[in-house]
Short mmCIF file of N, CA and C in Angstrom, two decimals:
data_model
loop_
_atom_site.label_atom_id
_atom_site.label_comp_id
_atom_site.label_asym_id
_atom_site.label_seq_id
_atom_site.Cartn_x
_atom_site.Cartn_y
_atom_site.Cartn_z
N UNK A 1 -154.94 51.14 -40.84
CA UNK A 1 -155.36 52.35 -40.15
C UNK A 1 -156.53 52.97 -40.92
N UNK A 2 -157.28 53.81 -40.22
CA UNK A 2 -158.44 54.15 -40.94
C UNK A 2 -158.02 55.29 -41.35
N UNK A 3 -158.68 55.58 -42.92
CA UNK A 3 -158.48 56.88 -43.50
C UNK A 3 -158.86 58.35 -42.30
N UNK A 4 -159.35 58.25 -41.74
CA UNK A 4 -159.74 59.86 -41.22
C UNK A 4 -158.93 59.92 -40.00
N UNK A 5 -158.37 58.93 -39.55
CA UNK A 5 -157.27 58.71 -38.81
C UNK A 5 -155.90 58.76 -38.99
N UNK A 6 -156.00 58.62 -40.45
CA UNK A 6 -154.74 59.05 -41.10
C UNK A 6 -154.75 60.23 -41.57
N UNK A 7 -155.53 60.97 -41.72
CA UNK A 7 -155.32 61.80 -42.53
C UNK A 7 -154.96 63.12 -41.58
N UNK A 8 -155.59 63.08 -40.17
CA UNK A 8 -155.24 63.78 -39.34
C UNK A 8 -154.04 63.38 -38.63
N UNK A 9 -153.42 62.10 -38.60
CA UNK A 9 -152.05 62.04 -37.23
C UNK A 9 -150.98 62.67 -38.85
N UNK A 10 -151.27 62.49 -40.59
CA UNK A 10 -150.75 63.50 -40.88
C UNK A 10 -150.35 64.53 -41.13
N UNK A 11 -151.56 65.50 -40.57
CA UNK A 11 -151.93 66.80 -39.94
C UNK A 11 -152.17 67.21 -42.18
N UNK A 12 -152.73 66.39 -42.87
CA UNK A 12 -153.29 66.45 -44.24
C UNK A 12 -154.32 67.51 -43.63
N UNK A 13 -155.10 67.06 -43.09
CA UNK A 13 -156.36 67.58 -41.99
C UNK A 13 -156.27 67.65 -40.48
N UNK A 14 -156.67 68.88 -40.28
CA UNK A 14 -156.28 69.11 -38.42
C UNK A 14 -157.18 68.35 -38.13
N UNK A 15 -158.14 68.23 -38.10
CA UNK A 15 -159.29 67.30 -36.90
C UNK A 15 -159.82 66.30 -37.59
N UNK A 16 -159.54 65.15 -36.90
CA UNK A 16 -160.63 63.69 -37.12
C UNK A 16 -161.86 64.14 -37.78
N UNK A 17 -162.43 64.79 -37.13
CA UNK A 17 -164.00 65.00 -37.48
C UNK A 17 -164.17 65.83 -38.76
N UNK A 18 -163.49 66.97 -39.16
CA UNK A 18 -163.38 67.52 -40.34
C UNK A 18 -162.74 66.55 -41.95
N UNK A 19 -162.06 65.78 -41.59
CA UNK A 19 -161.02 64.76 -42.11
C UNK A 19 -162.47 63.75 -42.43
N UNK A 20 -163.19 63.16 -41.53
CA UNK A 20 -164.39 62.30 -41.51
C UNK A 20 -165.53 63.03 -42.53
N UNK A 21 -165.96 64.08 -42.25
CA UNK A 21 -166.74 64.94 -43.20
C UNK A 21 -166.38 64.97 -44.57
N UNK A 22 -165.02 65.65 -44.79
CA UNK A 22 -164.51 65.43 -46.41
C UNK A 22 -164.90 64.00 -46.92
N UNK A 23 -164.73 63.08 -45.84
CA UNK A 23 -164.17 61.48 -46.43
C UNK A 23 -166.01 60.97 -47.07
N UNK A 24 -167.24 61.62 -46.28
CA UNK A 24 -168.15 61.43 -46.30
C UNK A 24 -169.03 61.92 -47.67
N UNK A 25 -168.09 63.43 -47.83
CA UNK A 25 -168.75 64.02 -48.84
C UNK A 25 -168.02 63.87 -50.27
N UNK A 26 -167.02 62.80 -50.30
CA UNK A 26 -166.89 62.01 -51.37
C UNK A 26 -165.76 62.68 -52.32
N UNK A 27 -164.85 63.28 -51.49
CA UNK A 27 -163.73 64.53 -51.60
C UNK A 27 -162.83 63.43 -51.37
N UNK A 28 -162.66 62.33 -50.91
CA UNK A 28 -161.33 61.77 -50.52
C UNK A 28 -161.31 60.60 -51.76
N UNK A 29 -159.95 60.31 -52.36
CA UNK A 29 -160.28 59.21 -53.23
C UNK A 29 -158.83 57.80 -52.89
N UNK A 30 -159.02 56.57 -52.68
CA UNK A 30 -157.75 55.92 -52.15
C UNK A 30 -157.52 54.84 -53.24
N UNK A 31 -156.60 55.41 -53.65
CA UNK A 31 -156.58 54.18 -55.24
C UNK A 31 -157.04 54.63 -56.31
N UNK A 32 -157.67 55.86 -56.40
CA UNK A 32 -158.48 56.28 -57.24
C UNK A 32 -159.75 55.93 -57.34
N UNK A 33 -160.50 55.20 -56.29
CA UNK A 33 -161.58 55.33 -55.68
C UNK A 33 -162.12 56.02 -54.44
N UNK A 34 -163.31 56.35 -54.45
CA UNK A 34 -163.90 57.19 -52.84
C UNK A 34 -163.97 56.28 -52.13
N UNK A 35 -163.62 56.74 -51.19
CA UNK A 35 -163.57 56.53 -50.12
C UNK A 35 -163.94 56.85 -48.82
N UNK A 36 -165.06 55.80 -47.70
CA UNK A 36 -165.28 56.56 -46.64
C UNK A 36 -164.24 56.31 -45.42
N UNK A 37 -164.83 57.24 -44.21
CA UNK A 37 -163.59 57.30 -43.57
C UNK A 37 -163.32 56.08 -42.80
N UNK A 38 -163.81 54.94 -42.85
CA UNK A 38 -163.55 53.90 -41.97
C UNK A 38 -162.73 53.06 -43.33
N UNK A 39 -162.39 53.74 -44.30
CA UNK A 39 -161.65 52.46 -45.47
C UNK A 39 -160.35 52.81 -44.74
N UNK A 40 -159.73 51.05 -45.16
CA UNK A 40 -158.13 51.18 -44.37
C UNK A 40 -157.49 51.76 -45.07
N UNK A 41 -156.26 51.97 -44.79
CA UNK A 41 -154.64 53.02 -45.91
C UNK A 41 -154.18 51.92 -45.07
N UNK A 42 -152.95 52.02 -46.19
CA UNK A 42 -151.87 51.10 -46.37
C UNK A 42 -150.67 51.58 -46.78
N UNK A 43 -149.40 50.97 -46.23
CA UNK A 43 -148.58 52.08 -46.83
C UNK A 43 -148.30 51.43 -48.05
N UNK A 44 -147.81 52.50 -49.15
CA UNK A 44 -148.19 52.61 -50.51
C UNK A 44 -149.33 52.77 -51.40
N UNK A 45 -150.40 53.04 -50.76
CA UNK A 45 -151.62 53.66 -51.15
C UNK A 45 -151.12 54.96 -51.46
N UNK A 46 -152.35 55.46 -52.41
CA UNK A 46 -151.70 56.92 -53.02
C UNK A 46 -153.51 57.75 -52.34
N UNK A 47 -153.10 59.00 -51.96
CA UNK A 47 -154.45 59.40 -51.69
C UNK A 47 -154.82 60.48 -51.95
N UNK A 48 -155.80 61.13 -53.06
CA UNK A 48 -156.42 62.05 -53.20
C UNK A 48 -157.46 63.41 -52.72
N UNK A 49 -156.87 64.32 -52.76
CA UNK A 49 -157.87 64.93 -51.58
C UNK A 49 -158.09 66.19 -52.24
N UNK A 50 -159.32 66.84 -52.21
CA UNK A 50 -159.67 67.97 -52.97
C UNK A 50 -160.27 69.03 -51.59
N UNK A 51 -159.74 70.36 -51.86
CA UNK A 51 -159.13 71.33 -51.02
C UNK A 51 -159.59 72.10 -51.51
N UNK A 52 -160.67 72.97 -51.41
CA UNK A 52 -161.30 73.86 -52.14
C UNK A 52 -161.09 73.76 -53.53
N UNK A 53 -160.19 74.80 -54.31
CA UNK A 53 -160.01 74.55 -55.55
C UNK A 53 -158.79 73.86 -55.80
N UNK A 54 -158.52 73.07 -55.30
CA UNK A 54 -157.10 72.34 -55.15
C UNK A 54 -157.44 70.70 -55.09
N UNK A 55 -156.39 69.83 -55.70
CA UNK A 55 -156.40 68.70 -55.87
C UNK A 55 -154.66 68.20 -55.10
N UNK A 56 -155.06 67.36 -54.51
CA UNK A 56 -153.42 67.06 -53.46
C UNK A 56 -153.45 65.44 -53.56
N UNK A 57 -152.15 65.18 -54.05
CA UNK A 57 -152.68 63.52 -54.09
C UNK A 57 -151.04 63.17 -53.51
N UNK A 58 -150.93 62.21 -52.37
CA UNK A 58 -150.06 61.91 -51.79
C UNK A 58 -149.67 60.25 -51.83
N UNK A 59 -148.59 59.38 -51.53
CA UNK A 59 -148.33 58.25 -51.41
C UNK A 59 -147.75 58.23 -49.84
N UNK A 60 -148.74 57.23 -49.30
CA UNK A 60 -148.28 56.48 -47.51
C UNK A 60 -147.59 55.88 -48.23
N UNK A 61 -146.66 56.68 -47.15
CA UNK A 61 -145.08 56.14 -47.00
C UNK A 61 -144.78 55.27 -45.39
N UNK A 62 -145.42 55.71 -44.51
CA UNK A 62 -145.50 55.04 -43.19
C UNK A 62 -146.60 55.23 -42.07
N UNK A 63 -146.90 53.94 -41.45
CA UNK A 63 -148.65 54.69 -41.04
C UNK A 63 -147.74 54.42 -39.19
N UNK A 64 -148.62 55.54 -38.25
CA UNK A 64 -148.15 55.26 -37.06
C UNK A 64 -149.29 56.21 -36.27
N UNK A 65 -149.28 55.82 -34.93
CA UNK A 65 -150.71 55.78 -34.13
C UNK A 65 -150.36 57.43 -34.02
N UNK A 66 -149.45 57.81 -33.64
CA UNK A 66 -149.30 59.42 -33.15
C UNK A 66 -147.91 60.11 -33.60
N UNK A 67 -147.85 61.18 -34.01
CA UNK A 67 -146.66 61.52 -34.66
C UNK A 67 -146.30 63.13 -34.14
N UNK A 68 -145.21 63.13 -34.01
CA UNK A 68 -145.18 65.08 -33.83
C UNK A 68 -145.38 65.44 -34.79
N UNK A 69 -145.54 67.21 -34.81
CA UNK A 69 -146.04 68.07 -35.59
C UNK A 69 -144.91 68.14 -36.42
N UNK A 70 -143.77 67.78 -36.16
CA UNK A 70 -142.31 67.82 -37.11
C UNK A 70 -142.15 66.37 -37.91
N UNK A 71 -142.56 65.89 -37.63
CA UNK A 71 -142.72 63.97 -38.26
C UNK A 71 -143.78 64.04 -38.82
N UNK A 72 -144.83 64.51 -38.96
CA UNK A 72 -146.12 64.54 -39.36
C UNK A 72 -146.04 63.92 -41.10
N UNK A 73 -145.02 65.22 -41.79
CA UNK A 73 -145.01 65.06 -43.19
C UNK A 73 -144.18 63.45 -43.50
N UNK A 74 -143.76 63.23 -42.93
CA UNK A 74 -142.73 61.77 -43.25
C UNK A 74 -143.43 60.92 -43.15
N UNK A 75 -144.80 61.21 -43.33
CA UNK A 75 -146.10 59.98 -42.71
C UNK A 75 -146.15 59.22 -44.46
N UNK A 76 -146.12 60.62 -45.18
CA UNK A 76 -146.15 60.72 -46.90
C UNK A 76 -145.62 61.37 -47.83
N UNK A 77 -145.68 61.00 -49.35
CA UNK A 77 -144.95 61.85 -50.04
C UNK A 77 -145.82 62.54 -50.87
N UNK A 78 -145.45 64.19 -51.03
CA UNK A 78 -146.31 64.60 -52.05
C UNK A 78 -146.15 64.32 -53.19
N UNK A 79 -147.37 63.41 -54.05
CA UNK A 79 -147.08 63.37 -55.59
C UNK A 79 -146.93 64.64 -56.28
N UNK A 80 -148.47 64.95 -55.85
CA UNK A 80 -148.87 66.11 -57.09
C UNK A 80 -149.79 67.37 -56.16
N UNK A 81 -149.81 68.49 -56.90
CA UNK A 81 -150.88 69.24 -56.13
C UNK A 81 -151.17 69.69 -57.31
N UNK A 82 -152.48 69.78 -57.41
CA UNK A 82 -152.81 70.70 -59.03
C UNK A 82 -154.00 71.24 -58.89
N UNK A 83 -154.38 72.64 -59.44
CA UNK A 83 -155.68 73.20 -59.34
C UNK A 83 -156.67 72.56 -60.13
N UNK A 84 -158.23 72.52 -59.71
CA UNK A 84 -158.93 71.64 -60.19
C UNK A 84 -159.72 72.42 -61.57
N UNK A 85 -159.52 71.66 -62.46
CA UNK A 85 -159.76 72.30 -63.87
C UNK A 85 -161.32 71.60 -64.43
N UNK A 86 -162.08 72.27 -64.84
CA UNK A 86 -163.36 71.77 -65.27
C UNK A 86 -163.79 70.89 -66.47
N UNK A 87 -162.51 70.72 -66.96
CA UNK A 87 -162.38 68.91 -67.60
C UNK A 87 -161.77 68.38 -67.36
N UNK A 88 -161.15 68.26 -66.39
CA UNK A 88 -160.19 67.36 -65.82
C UNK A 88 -160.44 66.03 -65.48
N UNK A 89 -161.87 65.58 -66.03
CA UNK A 89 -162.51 64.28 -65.77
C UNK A 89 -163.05 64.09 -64.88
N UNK A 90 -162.78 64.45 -63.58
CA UNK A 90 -163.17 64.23 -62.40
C UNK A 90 -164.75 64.83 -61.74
N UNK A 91 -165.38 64.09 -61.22
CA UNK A 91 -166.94 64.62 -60.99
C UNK A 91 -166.82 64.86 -59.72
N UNK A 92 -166.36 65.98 -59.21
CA UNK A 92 -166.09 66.01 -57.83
C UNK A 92 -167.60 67.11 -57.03
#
């Protein structure tokens, strides 16, 4: 499944197109690499996503074409959420 497709049927991001933008501007990371929005997810991929001042990194747990708004979260698990700190290594 494609990342910006996933990232919205897990409501991570409300809209495809906003979800596509992040993925573009080099905010999304899958494996611990960037990623654009046409890279596939897999389940057990872990995925990184930076949220204003926020860092959210999740593991696909199950990928599926359309999900309710109540199933949404069972798509993944939250690892970690952590505020983004200015040595934290990351060149975001």
């Amino acid at each position: 499944m494609r990342l910006d497709k996933f990232l919205k049927v897990s409501r991570l991001i409300k809209r495809r197109t906003v979800a596509k933008d992040i993925s573009e501007q080099g905010r999304v990371l899958v494996n611990g690499r960037e990623a654009k929005p046409s890279a596939s997810v897999k389940v057990g991929d872990e995925l990184t996503v930076q949220f204003g001042q926020k860092l959210v990194t999740v593991k696909v747990e199950r990928l599926a074409e359309s999900t309710k708004k109540d199933e949404a979260s069972s798509l993944y698990t939250l690892v970690k959420e952590e505020p983004i700190a200015k040595d934290n290594g990351i060149d975001w």
